[in-house]
């Protein structure tokens, strides 16, 4: 099949752990808090919060990796 409408390309390279951690920290700084909720990250993060949580095992483990506080909404 040489029809170009059937050729797929990856939109962007896979994101690294450090990029995810950096973005969680960015959201914390933007919000002026040390505890980023799943909901807050969903509203301001560059990635889906499920991507972050799945990469680190849980959302709380992602916060720990980012050096942030585990808190409630």
C-alpha positions as a Markdown table, in Angstrom:
| # | Residue | x | y | z |
|---|---|---|---|---|
| 1 | Unk | 0.0 | 0.0 | 0.0 |
| 2 | Unk | 1.6 | 3.2 | -1.2 |
| 3 | Unk | -1.5 | 5.3 | -0.6 |
| 4 | Unk | -0.3 | 8.2 | 1.7 |
| 5 | Unk | -3.6 | 8.4 | 3.6 |
| 6 | Unk | -2.8 | 5.0 | 5.1 |
| 7 | Unk | 0.7 | 5.9 | 6.4 |
| 8 | Unk | 0.9 | 6.5 | 10.1 |
| 9 | Unk | 3.5 | 8.5 | 11.9 |
| 10 | Unk | 4.2 | 8.9 | 15.6 |
| 11 | Unk | 3.1 | 12.4 | 16.7 |
| 12 | Unk | 5.9 | 12.8 | 19.3 |
| 13 | Unk | 8.5 | 10.7 | 21.1 |
| 14 | Unk | 7.6 | 9.0 | 24.3 |
| 15 | Unk | 7.8 | 11.3 | 27.3 |
| 16 | Unk | 10.5 | 10.6 | 29.9 |
| 17 | Unk | 10.0 | 10.2 | 33.7 |
| 18 | Unk | 11.9 | 13.4 | 34.2 |
| 19 | Unk | 9.6 | 15.3 | 31.8 |
| 20 | Unk | 6.5 | 14.0 | 33.7 |
| 21 | Unk | 8.0 | 14.9 | 37.1 |
| 22 | Unk | 9.1 | 18.3 | 35.8 |
| 23 | Unk | 5.5 | 19.0 | 34.6 |
| 24 | Unk | 4.0 | 18.0 | 37.9 |
| 25 | Unk | 6.4 | 20.4 | 39.7 |
| 26 | Unk | 5.5 | 23.1 | 37.2 |
| 27 | Unk | 1.8 | 22.8 | 38.0 |
| 28 | Unk | 2.6 | 22.9 | 41.7 |
| 29 | Unk | 4.6 | 26.1 | 41.2 |
| 30 | Unk | 1.9 | 27.6 | 39.0 |
| 31 | Unk | -0.7 | 26.9 | 41.6 |
| 32 | Unk | 1.5 | 28.0 | 44.5 |
| 33 | Unk | 1.1 | 24.7 | 46.3 |
| 34 | Unk | 3.2 | 21.7 | 47.3 |
| 35 | Unk | 0.4 | 19.2 | 46.9 |
| 36 | Unk | -1.0 | 18.7 | 43.4 |
| 37 | Unk | -4.3 | 16.9 | 43.1 |
| 38 | Unk | -5.2 | 14.7 | 40.2 |
| 39 | Unk | -7.9 | 17.2 | 39.3 |
| 40 | Unk | -5.5 | 20.2 | 39.5 |
| 41 | Unk | -3.0 | 18.4 | 37.3 |
| 42 | Unk | -5.8 | 17.5 | 34.9 |
| 43 | Unk | -6.7 | 21.2 | 34.5 |
| 44 | Unk | -3.1 | 22.5 | 34.1 |
| 45 | Unk | -0.8 | 19.7 | 33.2 |
| 46 | Unk | 0.7 | 19.0 | 29.8 |
| 47 | Unk | -0.1 | 15.3 | 30.0 |
| 48 | Unk | -3.1 | 13.2 | 31.1 |
| 49 | Unk | -2.8 | 12.6 | 34.8 |
| 50 | Unk | -3.4 | 8.9 | 34.2 |
| 51 | Unk | -0.2 | 8.8 | 32.2 |
| 52 | Unk | 1.7 | 10.1 | 35.2 |
| 53 | Unk | 0.0 | 7.8 | 37.6 |
| 54 | Unk | 0.5 | 4.7 | 35.5 |
| 55 | Unk | 4.2 | 5.6 | 34.9 |
| 56 | Unk | 4.9 | 5.7 | 38.6 |
| 57 | Unk | 2.4 | 3.2 | 39.8 |
| 58 | Unk | 0.0 | 5.6 | 41.6 |
| 59 | Unk | -0.6 | 9.3 | 41.6 |
| 60 | Unk | 0.8 | 9.5 | 45.2 |
| 61 | Unk | 4.0 | 7.8 | 44.1 |
| 62 | Unk | 4.4 | 10.3 | 41.3 |
| 63 | Unk | 4.0 | 13.1 | 43.8 |
| 64 | Unk | 6.7 | 11.5 | 46.0 |
| 65 | Unk | 9.0 | 11.2 | 43.0 |
| 66 | Unk | 8.4 | 14.9 | 42.3 |
| 67 | Unk | 9.3 | 15.8 | 45.9 |
| 68 | Unk | 5.8 | 17.0 | 46.6 |
| 69 | Unk | 3.3 | 16.5 | 49.4 |
| 70 | Unk | 0.6 | 13.9 | 49.3 |
| 71 | Unk | -2.7 | 15.7 | 50.1 |
| 72 | Unk | -6.4 | 15.7 | 49.5 |
| 73 | Unk | -8.3 | 17.9 | 47.2 |
